[in-house]
C-alpha positions as a printed Julia matrix, in Angstrom:
407×3 Matrix{Float64}:
 15.9    -5.42  -42.43
 19.59   -4.29  -43.56
 20.43   -2.72  -46.63
 21.72   -4.85  -49.48
 25.31   -2.72  -48.99
 25.57   -4.71  -45.45
 25.07   -8.16  -46.97
 27.52  -10.78  -47.82
 29.05  -10.34  -50.89
 27.93  -13.15  -53.42
 29.86  -15.14  -55.24
 32.17  -16.3   -52.43
 35.86  -16.57  -52.75
 37.35  -20.37  -53.02
 40.87  -20.57  -52.77
 42.57  -21.44  -56.16
 44.56  -24.18  -54.03
 41.78  -25.8   -52.29
 38.65  -27.86  -53.38
 36.85  -27.16  -50.19
 33.54  -24.66  -50.14
 34.07  -21.44  -49.45
 33.89  -21.02  -45.83
 31.17  -18.37  -45.74
 28.72  -21.51  -46.98
 28.88  -23.1   -43.85
 28.59  -19.73  -41.72
 25.2   -19.11  -43.65
 24.22  -22.73  -43.29
 24.61  -22.58  -39.38
 22.63  -19.26  -39.32
 19.46  -20.56  -41.29
 18.73  -22.24  -44.35
 17.45  -19.01  -46.11
 19.96  -15.82  -45.98
 20.21  -12.8   -47.8
 23.48  -11.97  -49.94
 24.15   -9.1   -52.44
 25.0    -9.85  -56.13
 27.85   -8.46  -58.05
 25.79   -5.75  -59.4
 24.46   -4.46  -55.82
 21.08   -6.43  -55.89
 19.98   -8.68  -53.27
 19.1   -12.15  -53.47
 18.15  -15.21  -51.31
 20.6   -18.14  -50.71
 19.48  -21.39  -49.8
 21.99  -23.56  -48.1
 20.09  -26.6   -46.23
 19.31  -29.84  -47.91
 15.74  -29.94  -47.22
 15.08  -26.14  -48.19
 17.09  -26.85  -51.43
 14.98  -30.04  -52.52
 12.03  -27.56  -51.86
 13.24  -24.52  -53.87
 14.22  -27.42  -56.73
 10.6   -28.83  -56.59
  8.79  -25.4   -56.29
  6.49  -24.49  -59.21
  6.73  -20.93  -57.81
 10.22  -20.52  -58.82
 11.18  -19.79  -62.38
 14.27  -21.05  -64.18
 13.53  -18.75  -67.32
 16.54  -16.78  -67.48
 16.18  -15.14  -70.34
 12.45  -14.38  -70.2
 12.02  -12.91  -66.52
 13.41  -10.02  -64.75
 14.81  -11.02  -61.47
 16.76  -13.77  -62.67
 20.5   -13.84  -60.68
 23.4   -13.6   -62.36
 26.61  -14.21  -60.62
 29.04  -11.73  -62.54
 29.08   -9.35  -65.13
 28.78  -10.47  -68.81
 27.42  -13.97  -68.39
 23.72  -12.95  -70.0
 23.94  -12.45  -73.52
 21.17  -10.71  -75.37
 19.37  -12.65  -78.29
 20.4   -16.25  -77.24
 17.85  -18.69  -77.97
 17.01  -20.57  -74.72
 17.94  -24.38  -74.26
 15.55  -26.79  -72.31
 17.8   -26.04  -69.28
 16.21  -22.64  -68.77
 12.79  -23.38  -69.46
  9.9   -24.25  -67.19
  7.02  -26.66  -67.5
  5.52  -27.57  -70.07
  8.11  -26.22  -72.21
 10.89  -28.13  -70.39
  9.36  -31.35  -71.23
  8.56  -30.52  -74.78
 12.03  -29.37  -75.63
 14.04  -32.08  -73.78
 13.81  -35.92  -73.92
 12.2   -38.71  -72.32
 15.61  -40.12  -70.68
 14.47  -43.73  -71.73
 17.86  -44.65  -73.02
 19.21  -42.99  -69.43
 17.22  -45.07  -67.32
 19.02  -47.33  -64.89
 18.32  -50.48  -66.49
 19.38  -48.85  -69.91
 22.38  -47.75  -68.57
 23.54  -50.84  -66.84
 23.52  -52.48  -70.16
 26.03  -50.36  -71.18
 28.55  -51.47  -68.47
 30.61  -53.68  -70.72
 31.17  -51.0   -73.35
 31.89  -48.51  -71.0
 34.89  -50.86  -69.31
 36.14  -50.92  -72.87
 36.32  -47.17  -73.1
 38.01  -46.84  -69.74
 40.6   -49.81  -70.54
 41.17  -48.32  -73.69
 42.14  -45.26  -72.54
 44.35  -46.61  -69.58
 46.26  -48.72  -72.37
 46.88  -45.66  -73.91
 48.45  -44.13  -70.65
 50.5   -47.42  -70.09
 51.53  -47.71  -73.64
 52.93  -43.82  -73.51
 54.3   -44.37  -69.7
 56.19  -41.26  -67.67
 59.52  -41.4   -69.52
 59.03  -38.05  -70.97
 57.21  -36.46  -67.78
 54.06  -37.13  -65.91
 50.51  -37.94  -67.49
 48.01  -35.33  -67.05
 45.22  -37.45  -66.07
 42.74  -34.74  -66.86
 43.49  -34.12  -70.55
 44.65  -37.83  -71.13
 41.86  -39.7   -69.09
 39.37  -37.78  -67.32
 38.25  -35.6   -70.25
 37.88  -38.3   -72.54
 35.41  -40.77  -70.73
 32.11  -39.01  -71.07
 32.53  -37.77  -74.39
 33.44  -41.12  -75.89
 30.51  -42.89  -73.83
 27.96  -40.41  -75.31
 29.21  -40.69  -78.92
 30.06  -44.47  -79.3
 26.96  -45.56  -77.17
 24.1   -42.76  -77.07
 24.43  -41.74  -80.28
 26.17  -44.25  -82.32
 28.81  -42.46  -84.13
 31.26  -44.53  -85.33
 34.67  -44.65  -83.49
 36.82  -43.15  -86.42
 34.47  -40.23  -86.69
 34.7   -39.13  -82.91
 38.03  -37.71  -83.01
 37.02  -34.18  -84.14
 34.03  -34.03  -82.02
 35.86  -34.95  -78.92
 38.67  -32.76  -79.32
 35.87  -29.88  -79.67
 33.91  -31.07  -76.68
 36.75  -31.45  -74.44
 37.87  -27.97  -75.21
 34.63  -26.8   -73.35
 34.82  -29.13  -70.38
 34.9   -26.01  -67.98
 38.19  -26.75  -65.99
 40.65  -24.8   -67.93
 38.48  -21.82  -68.51
 40.02  -20.8   -72.05
 36.87  -22.22  -74.0
 36.5   -19.71  -76.78
 33.74  -18.7   -79.03
 35.22  -20.76  -81.9
 35.45  -23.8   -79.84
 31.56  -23.27  -79.46
 31.51  -22.77  -82.98
 33.51  -25.98  -84.12
 31.52  -28.33  -81.95
 28.09  -26.58  -83.05
 28.86  -26.99  -86.58
 29.98  -30.69  -85.98
 27.01  -31.7   -84.35
 24.92  -29.83  -86.76
 26.41  -32.35  -89.62
 25.44  -35.22  -87.35
 21.96  -34.27  -86.75
 21.25  -33.69  -90.5
 22.73  -36.85  -91.74
 20.14  -38.54  -88.9
 17.27  -36.2   -89.97
 18.33  -37.33  -93.62
 18.5   -41.26  -92.79
 17.74  -42.08  -88.94
 18.83  -45.13  -87.44
 17.42  -47.47  -84.67
 15.26  -45.11  -82.14
 15.58  -47.9   -79.41
 19.46  -47.73  -79.79
 20.17  -44.32  -81.17
 19.22  -41.1   -79.16
 19.87  -38.48  -81.75
 17.6   -40.8   -84.01
 14.93  -41.46  -81.62
 14.48  -37.47  -81.4
 14.47  -37.27  -85.04
 11.64  -39.81  -85.23
  9.48  -38.96  -82.34
  9.9   -35.12  -82.06
 11.57  -33.53  -85.1
  9.18  -35.42  -87.38
  6.41  -34.64  -85.07
  6.82  -30.97  -84.96
  7.73  -30.57  -81.39
 11.33  -30.02  -82.27
 12.73  -27.88  -85.12
 16.49  -28.24  -86.47
 17.76  -25.46  -84.19
 16.14  -26.88  -81.27
 17.41  -30.56  -81.86
 20.89  -29.41  -82.35
 20.91  -27.52  -79.3
 19.61  -30.45  -77.41
 22.2   -32.68  -78.74
 25.03  -30.29  -78.24
 23.73  -29.76  -74.27
 23.49  -33.7   -74.03
 27.1   -34.21  -75.06
 28.51  -31.23  -73.07
 26.06  -30.97  -69.95
 27.83  -34.23  -68.27
 31.57  -33.53  -69.51
 32.87  -31.15  -66.9
 30.92  -32.96  -63.93
 32.57  -36.58  -65.11
 35.85  -34.84  -65.57
 35.89  -32.92  -62.35
 34.7   -35.86  -60.35
 37.27  -38.25  -61.6
 39.96  -35.8   -61.18
 38.51  -34.81  -57.57
 37.99  -38.43  -56.58
 41.35  -39.4   -57.86
 42.84  -36.28  -55.61
 41.1   -37.06  -52.8
 41.61  -40.8   -52.67
 45.46  -40.03  -53.09
 45.56  -37.92  -50.02
 43.48  -40.68  -48.05
 45.54  -43.63  -48.41
 43.53  -46.03  -46.14
 40.72  -45.62  -47.99
 42.35  -45.9   -51.37
 43.8   -49.14  -49.99
 40.4   -50.45  -49.23
 39.24  -49.5   -52.67
 42.12  -51.6   -54.17
 41.52  -54.44  -52.01
 37.52  -54.41  -52.79
 37.04  -52.54  -55.92
 33.11  -53.45  -55.57
 33.19  -50.61  -53.22
 33.33  -48.43  -56.06
 29.85  -47.41  -56.02
 29.55  -46.25  -52.48
 32.84  -44.37  -52.98
 31.21  -42.57  -56.23
 28.27  -41.51  -54.1
 30.51  -40.06  -51.5
 32.81  -37.99  -54.19
 29.69  -36.78  -55.58
 28.64  -35.86  -52.32
 31.7   -34.18  -50.93
 32.41  -32.43  -53.92
 29.24  -32.02  -55.84
 31.1   -30.55  -59.1
 28.3   -30.58  -61.46
 26.5   -27.3   -60.22
 27.96  -24.46  -59.09
 24.44  -23.21  -57.97
 21.05  -23.52  -58.96
 19.1   -20.19  -59.8
 15.66  -19.23  -59.95
 13.45  -16.15  -59.69
 10.12  -16.08  -57.65
  6.96  -15.98  -59.96
  4.74  -15.52  -56.93
  5.19  -15.07  -53.11
  6.2   -17.89  -51.12
  7.68  -18.9   -48.07
 10.96  -20.71  -47.64
 12.88  -21.89  -44.89
 10.98  -19.81  -42.38
 11.27  -16.39  -44.71
  8.93  -14.57  -47.0
 10.01  -14.38  -50.53
  8.3   -11.91  -52.65
  7.71  -12.21  -56.33
 10.42  -11.15  -58.52
 13.17  -11.63  -55.88
 16.06  -13.61  -57.02
 16.71  -16.96  -55.2
 20.02  -19.13  -55.54
 20.17  -22.77  -54.24
 23.42  -23.97  -53.21
 23.72  -27.82  -53.8
 27.59  -27.97  -52.85
 26.11  -26.56  -49.22
 22.89  -29.01  -49.08
 25.35  -31.72  -49.61
 27.67  -30.84  -46.7
 24.67  -30.54  -44.45
 25.36  -31.5   -41.01
 21.56  -32.25  -40.5
 21.59  -35.06  -42.93
 25.1   -36.14  -43.07
 27.15  -36.31  -39.62
 30.72  -35.0   -39.97
 29.97  -33.77  -43.67
 33.07  -31.93  -44.01
 34.87  -35.51  -43.91
 35.64  -37.66  -46.89
 34.34  -41.07  -45.78
 33.8   -43.83  -48.2
 31.98  -45.71  -45.58
 29.24  -42.96  -45.39
 26.05  -44.51  -46.5
 24.78  -41.58  -49.22
 21.03  -42.23  -50.74
 21.53  -41.79  -54.53
 17.96  -40.07  -54.52
 19.07  -37.68  -51.9
 22.6   -36.75  -53.32
 22.05  -33.65  -55.07
 25.0   -33.76  -57.22
 22.63  -34.0   -60.35
 19.96  -31.68  -59.33
 16.68  -32.53  -57.87
 12.94  -32.13  -59.19
 12.0   -31.38  -62.73
 15.63  -30.25  -63.74
 17.51  -32.82  -62.29
 20.08  -34.2   -64.67
 18.32  -37.21  -67.11
 22.06  -38.61  -67.49
 22.63  -39.07  -64.21
 22.53  -43.17  -63.94
 24.98  -43.22  -66.93
 26.98  -40.86  -65.26
 27.37  -42.87  -62.28
 28.0   -45.94  -64.2
 31.23  -44.44  -65.99
 32.4   -43.23  -62.55
 31.89  -46.56  -61.05
 33.8   -48.37  -63.78
 36.49  -45.44  -63.48
 37.06  -46.18  -59.99
 36.9   -49.72  -60.0
 39.61  -49.98  -62.83
 41.63  -47.34  -62.39
 43.78  -48.09  -59.12
 43.73  -51.85  -60.13
 45.26  -51.47  -63.31
 47.57  -48.56  -62.17
 48.23  -49.69  -58.58
 51.31  -47.29  -58.22
 49.55  -44.37  -59.28
 50.44  -41.01  -57.5
 50.64  -37.34  -57.79
 53.69  -36.1   -59.88
 53.44  -32.76  -57.55
 52.54  -31.98  -53.85
 49.09  -31.59  -53.09
 49.27  -28.21  -52.23
 50.49  -27.26  -55.72
 47.46  -28.35  -57.42
 45.34  -25.71  -59.34
 41.86  -25.67  -59.03
 39.16  -23.87  -61.01
 38.15  -20.36  -60.26
 35.31  -19.69  -57.72
 32.81  -18.54  -60.66
 33.06  -21.99  -62.24
 32.21  -25.45  -61.2
 34.91  -26.95  -58.73
 37.5   -28.83  -60.65
 41.13  -29.7   -61.0
 42.84  -27.73  -64.23
 45.68  -30.29  -64.59
 46.39  -33.24  -62.71
 50.15  -34.35  -63.03
 50.51  -38.11  -62.15
 53.16  -40.96  -62.53
 52.86  -44.57  -61.98
C-alpha cells in the first residue's frame, strides 16, 4: 500500500468560475467506490464516492459522527475545529442524537404540504418587492434579494410563528451566515444567537400551541421534561433556522443559473409549471449544494466498498459524487429535467439517521419558487456572461456568490 504522501490531496480544487464538481471525484469514482486520499495535515483518509457505498456509510453504526469526542474525525482544513465547543445534535451519535434533536412532526410531508399557500405568499411577496424596485438603477442580485430570504422567512413565520414585524433583525443576522459570501463573522453568530435566545426565553415563559409552533413544542415536550436544557434548546433552534438557509439559497441560485443556460428546458418549465417538482429533484441531484461531504470516524473495523477500514480511521462520504454516480443515473453529468430522480435515493439532504428532517419543507419551498419565478418574471436573464459568475470556494458548499439579473 502506498504511503500517504503518494495519495491524491484532499480537498480537491474546484474552479471559482464553475459549479461542476472537481474532476478528481469522477476519476476516483471510476477507480472504485472506496479510495484513499491525503488530508491537509498529511493524514490518510478513505473517501467514498459511489451511491450504494455512500448510503451504506451513512447508515452504518460502526462509523461515528462525534466530531468533538473521537480521535480520527477528519478535518478538511486547519482552524475548523475549536476546542471547548458545545456539540450540537448534528455531531452526535444515537441515542444522544435523537434525544437532542426533534421528532420532525412539523416537517413531515403532510404537515409541510399544508403550508404551501403561505409559502406561495412569501415567494410572491419577495417577487413583488423585486418588481417594484425594477432594474433602472442596475441589476438585481437574486441571491441577496430573493434566494437568501425564502427559507428564513418560511422558518420564522410558519415554523417558529414569529410575528412578521419581528423577523427582520433575525433574517438579517441569519442571511449573513448563509455561507455563500464567505464573510460570516463571529459577531454575526453572536447577534443571531442573542436574538434566538430572546425568542426561546419568551417561549419558555409563555409557550404557544405545540401543534403549530416548533419552539413551543420543544419547550413543552423536551425542555420541561428535562431532556433539553436552555442552552441545548437555543442551539437546536439556531441549527433548525441556519441549517437549511445555505442549501435553499444555493439551490435557488444554481437552479436559476442552470435553467438560464438551458433555454429549451426553461421554456418547458414556463409552459408547464407543474414540472417544478421533478425539476427541483434534478437541481438537487445535479448540484447537491447542501453537503460538501459527510465525515465519520470508524469506531470498529468494517468492510466498505471492498476495502478493510480499521477502527480510528477517517472516512469521508461525498454525496455530490454519489448523486453523479453513473451506475444509478445515465449521462449523470448532464442536467436533464426529464430524468426520474427518486426523492428517497436523492442524497442532497443526506441519508440514514442524520438525514435532514426539514427536507420536505425545503423541497416545497423550491417547488413554489421554480413554479412561480419564471412565470412572474418571464424575461428574467443574467446581467453578465455565465463565465463571469463567481462561485463559492472549494472548502464551502457549492453556491453562487452574487447573481446579477435583469428582467
